[in-house]
Tab-separated table of C-alpha atoms in Angstrom:
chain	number	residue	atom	x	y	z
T	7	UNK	CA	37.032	116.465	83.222
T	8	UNK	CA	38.412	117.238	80.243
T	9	UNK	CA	41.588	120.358	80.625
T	10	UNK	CA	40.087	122.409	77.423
T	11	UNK	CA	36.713	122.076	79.774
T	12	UNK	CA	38.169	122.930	82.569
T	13	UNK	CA	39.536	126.186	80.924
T	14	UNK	CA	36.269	127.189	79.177
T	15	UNK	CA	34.365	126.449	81.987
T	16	UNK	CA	36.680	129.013	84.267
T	17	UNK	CA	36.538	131.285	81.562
T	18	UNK	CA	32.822	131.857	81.889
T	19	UNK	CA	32.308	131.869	85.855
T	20	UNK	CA	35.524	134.646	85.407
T	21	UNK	CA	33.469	136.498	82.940
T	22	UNK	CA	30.018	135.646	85.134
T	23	UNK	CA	32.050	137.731	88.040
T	24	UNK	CA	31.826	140.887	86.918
T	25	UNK	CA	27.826	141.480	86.144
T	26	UNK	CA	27.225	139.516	89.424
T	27	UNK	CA	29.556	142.152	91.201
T	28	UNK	CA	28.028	145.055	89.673
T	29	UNK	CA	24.529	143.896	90.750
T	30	UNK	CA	25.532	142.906	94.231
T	31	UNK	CA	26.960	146.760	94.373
T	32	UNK	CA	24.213	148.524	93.305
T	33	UNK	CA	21.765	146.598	94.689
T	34	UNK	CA	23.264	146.789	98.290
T	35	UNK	CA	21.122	149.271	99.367
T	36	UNK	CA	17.641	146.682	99.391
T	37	UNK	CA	19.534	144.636	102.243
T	38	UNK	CA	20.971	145.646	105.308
T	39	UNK	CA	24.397	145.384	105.387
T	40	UNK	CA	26.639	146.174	108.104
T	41	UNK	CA	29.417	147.580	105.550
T	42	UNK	CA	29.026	149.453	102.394
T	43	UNK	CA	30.387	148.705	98.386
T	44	UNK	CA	32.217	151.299	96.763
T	45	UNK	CA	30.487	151.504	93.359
T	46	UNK	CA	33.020	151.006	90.497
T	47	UNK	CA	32.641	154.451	89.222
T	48	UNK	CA	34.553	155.549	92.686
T	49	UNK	CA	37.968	153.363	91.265
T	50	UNK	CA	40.416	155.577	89.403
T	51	UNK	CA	41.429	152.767	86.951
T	52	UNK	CA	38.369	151.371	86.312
T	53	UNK	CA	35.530	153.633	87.020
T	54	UNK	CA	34.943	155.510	83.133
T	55	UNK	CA	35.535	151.755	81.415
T	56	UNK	CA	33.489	149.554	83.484
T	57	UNK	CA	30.160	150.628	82.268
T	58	UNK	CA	31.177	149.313	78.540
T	59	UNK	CA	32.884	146.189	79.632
T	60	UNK	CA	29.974	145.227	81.189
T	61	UNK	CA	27.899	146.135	78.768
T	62	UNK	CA	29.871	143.690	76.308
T	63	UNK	CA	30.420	140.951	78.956
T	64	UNK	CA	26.397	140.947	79.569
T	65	UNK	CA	25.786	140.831	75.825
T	66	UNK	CA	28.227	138.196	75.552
T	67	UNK	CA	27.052	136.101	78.262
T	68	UNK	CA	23.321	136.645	77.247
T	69	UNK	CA	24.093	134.818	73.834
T	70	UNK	CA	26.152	132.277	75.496
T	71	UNK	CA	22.705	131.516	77.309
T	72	UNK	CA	20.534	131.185	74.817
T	73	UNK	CA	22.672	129.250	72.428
T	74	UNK	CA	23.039	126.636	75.423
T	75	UNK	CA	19.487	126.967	76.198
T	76	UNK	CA	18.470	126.125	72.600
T	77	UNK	CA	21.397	123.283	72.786
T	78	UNK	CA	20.100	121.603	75.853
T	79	UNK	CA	16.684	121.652	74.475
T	80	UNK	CA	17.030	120.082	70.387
T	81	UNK	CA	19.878	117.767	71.727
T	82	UNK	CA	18.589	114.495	71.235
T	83	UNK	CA	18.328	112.595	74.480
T	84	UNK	CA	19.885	108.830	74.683
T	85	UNK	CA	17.716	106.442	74.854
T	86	UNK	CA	18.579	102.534	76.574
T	87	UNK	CA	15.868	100.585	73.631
T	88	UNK	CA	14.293	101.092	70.419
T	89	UNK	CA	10.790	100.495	69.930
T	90	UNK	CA	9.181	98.687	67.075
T	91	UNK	CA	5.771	98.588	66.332
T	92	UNK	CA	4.180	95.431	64.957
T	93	UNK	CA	0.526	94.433	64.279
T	94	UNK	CA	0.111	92.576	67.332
T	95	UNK	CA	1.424	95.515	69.134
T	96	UNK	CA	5.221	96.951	69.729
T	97	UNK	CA	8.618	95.259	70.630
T	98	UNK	CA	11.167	96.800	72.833
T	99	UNK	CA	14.724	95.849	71.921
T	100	UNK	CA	16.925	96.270	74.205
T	101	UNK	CA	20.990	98.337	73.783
T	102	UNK	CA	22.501	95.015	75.783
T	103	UNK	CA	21.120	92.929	73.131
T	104	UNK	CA	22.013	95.038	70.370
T	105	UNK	CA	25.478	95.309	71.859
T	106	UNK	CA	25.611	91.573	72.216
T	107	UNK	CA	24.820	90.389	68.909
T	108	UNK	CA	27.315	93.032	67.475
T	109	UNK	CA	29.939	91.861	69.808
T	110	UNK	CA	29.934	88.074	68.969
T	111	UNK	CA	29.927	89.612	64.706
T	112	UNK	CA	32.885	90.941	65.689
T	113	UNK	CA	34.354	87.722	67.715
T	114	UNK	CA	33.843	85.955	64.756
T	115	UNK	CA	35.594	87.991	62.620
T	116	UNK	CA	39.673	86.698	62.123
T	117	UNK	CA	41.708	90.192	61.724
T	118	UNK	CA	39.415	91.631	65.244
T	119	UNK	CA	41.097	90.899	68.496
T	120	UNK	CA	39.871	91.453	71.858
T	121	UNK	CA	36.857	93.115	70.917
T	122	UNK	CA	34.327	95.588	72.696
T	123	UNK	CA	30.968	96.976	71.497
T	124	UNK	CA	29.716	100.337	72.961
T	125	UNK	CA	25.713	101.167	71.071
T	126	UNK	CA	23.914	104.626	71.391
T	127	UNK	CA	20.573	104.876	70.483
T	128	UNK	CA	19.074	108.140	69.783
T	129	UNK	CA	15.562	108.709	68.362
T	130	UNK	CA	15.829	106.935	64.896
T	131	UNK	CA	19.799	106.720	65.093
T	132	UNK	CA	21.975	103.867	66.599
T	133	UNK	CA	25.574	104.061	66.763
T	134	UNK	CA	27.958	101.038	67.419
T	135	UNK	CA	31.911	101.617	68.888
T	136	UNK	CA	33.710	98.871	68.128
T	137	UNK	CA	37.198	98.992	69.959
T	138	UNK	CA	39.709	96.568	69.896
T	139	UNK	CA	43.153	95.058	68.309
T	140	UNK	CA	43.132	94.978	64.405
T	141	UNK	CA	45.538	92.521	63.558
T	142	UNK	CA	47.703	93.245	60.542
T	143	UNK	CA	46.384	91.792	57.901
T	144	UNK	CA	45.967	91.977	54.298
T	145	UNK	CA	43.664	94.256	52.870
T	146	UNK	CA	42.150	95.422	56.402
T	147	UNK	CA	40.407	98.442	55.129
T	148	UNK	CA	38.193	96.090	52.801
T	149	UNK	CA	37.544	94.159	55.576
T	150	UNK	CA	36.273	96.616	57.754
T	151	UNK	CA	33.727	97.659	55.298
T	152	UNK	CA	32.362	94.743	55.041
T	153	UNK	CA	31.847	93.920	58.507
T	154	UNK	CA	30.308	97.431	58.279
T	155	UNK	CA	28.049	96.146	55.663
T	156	UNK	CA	27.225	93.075	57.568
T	157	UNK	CA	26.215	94.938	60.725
T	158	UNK	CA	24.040	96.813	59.099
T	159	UNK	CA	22.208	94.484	56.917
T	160	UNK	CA	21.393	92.275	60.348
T	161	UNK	CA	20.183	95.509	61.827
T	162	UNK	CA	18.216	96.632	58.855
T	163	UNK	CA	16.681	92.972	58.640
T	164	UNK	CA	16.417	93.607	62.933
T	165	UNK	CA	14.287	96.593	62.504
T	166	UNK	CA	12.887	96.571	59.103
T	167	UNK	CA	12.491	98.728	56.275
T	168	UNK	CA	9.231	101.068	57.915
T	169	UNK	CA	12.386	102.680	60.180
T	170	UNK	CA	15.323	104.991	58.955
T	171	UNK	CA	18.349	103.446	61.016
T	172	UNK	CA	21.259	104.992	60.188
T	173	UNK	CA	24.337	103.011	61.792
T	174	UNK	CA	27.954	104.355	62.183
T	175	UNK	CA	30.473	101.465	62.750
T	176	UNK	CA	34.084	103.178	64.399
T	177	UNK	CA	37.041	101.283	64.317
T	178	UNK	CA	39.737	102.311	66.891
T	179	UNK	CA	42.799	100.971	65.373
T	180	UNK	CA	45.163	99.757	68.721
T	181	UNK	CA	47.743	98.407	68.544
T	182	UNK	CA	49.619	97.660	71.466
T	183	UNK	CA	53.099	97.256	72.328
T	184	UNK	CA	54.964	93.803	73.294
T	185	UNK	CA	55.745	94.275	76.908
T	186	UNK	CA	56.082	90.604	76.826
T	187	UNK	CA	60.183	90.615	77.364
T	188	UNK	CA	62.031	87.577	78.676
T	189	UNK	CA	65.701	87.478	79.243
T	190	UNK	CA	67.926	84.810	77.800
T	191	UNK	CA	70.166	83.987	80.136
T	192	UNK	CA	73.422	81.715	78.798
């Protein structure tokens, strides 16, 4: 997990404490406990505040709820084919064999080294992650957007015209270091 996770994530159980606590204390009275919660009013440096930091922290935490409610419902879900619909009834293409055909594109292309093809299909939306080592060559931008092109002509002439595919291409420009030393003895 990710650290700026990690911290957001502790963040909101620390913040989750507080209402928790105050519930558990002044709802102790429904079950029998064999020792008792001092309420928070009782605390000398903490008892006239707590009621509006609560307040806020419940508020707070209530709108942090819904906005991931409403977040976990409209995000689209990933899907492992795309369906196409024919006369003679539908076609289900597979991500492997989208992934495939992408990856040996991009094995025939001369400035692409070592390459690997990641696809996520979403409803209506595919996108291809193509990682590898760009070679240094000339006029490599150029190049990339027209393997761009290319990938998305084949996939428009894949799924035809009847479907919206919109189809991001990402380049992760590595280049690696030559760790490939030998020593010359004379």
């Amino acid at each position: 997990m990710r650290k700026s996770i990690k911290i957001i994530l502790s963040l909101i159980l620390f913040l989750l404490f507080f209402p928790l606590a105050h519930t558990i204390i002044s709802m102790q009275s429904v079950a029998s406990l064999s020792f008792y919660f001092l309420p928070f009013t009782e605390y000398t440096f903490i008892g006239s505040s707590m009621s509006q930091f609560l307040f806020w922290i419940s508020v707070f935490l209530l709108i942090l709820l819904i906005i991931s409610l409403l977040i976990i419902l409209f995000y689209p879900s990933e899907s492992s084919f795309i369906q196409k619909n024919k006369n003679t009834g539908k076609i289900a293409i597979q991500k492997k064999a989208i992934e495939n055909s992408v990856l040996i594109m991009a094995k025939e292309e001369p400035f692409i080294v070592d390459p690997t093809v990641k696809v996520a299909i979403k409803k209506k939306k595919i996108k291809i992650y193509v990682k590898g080592k760009l070679r240094k060559a000339f006029q490599t931008m150029e190049k990339q957007t027209a393997f761009t092109r290319k990938i998305n002509a084949d996939l428009n002439e894949l799924f035809g015209i009847e479907h919206t595919i919109i189809t991001d291409v990402i380049f992760k420009n590595y280049h690696g270091k030559n760790t490939d030393t030998k020593s010359r003895v004379l």
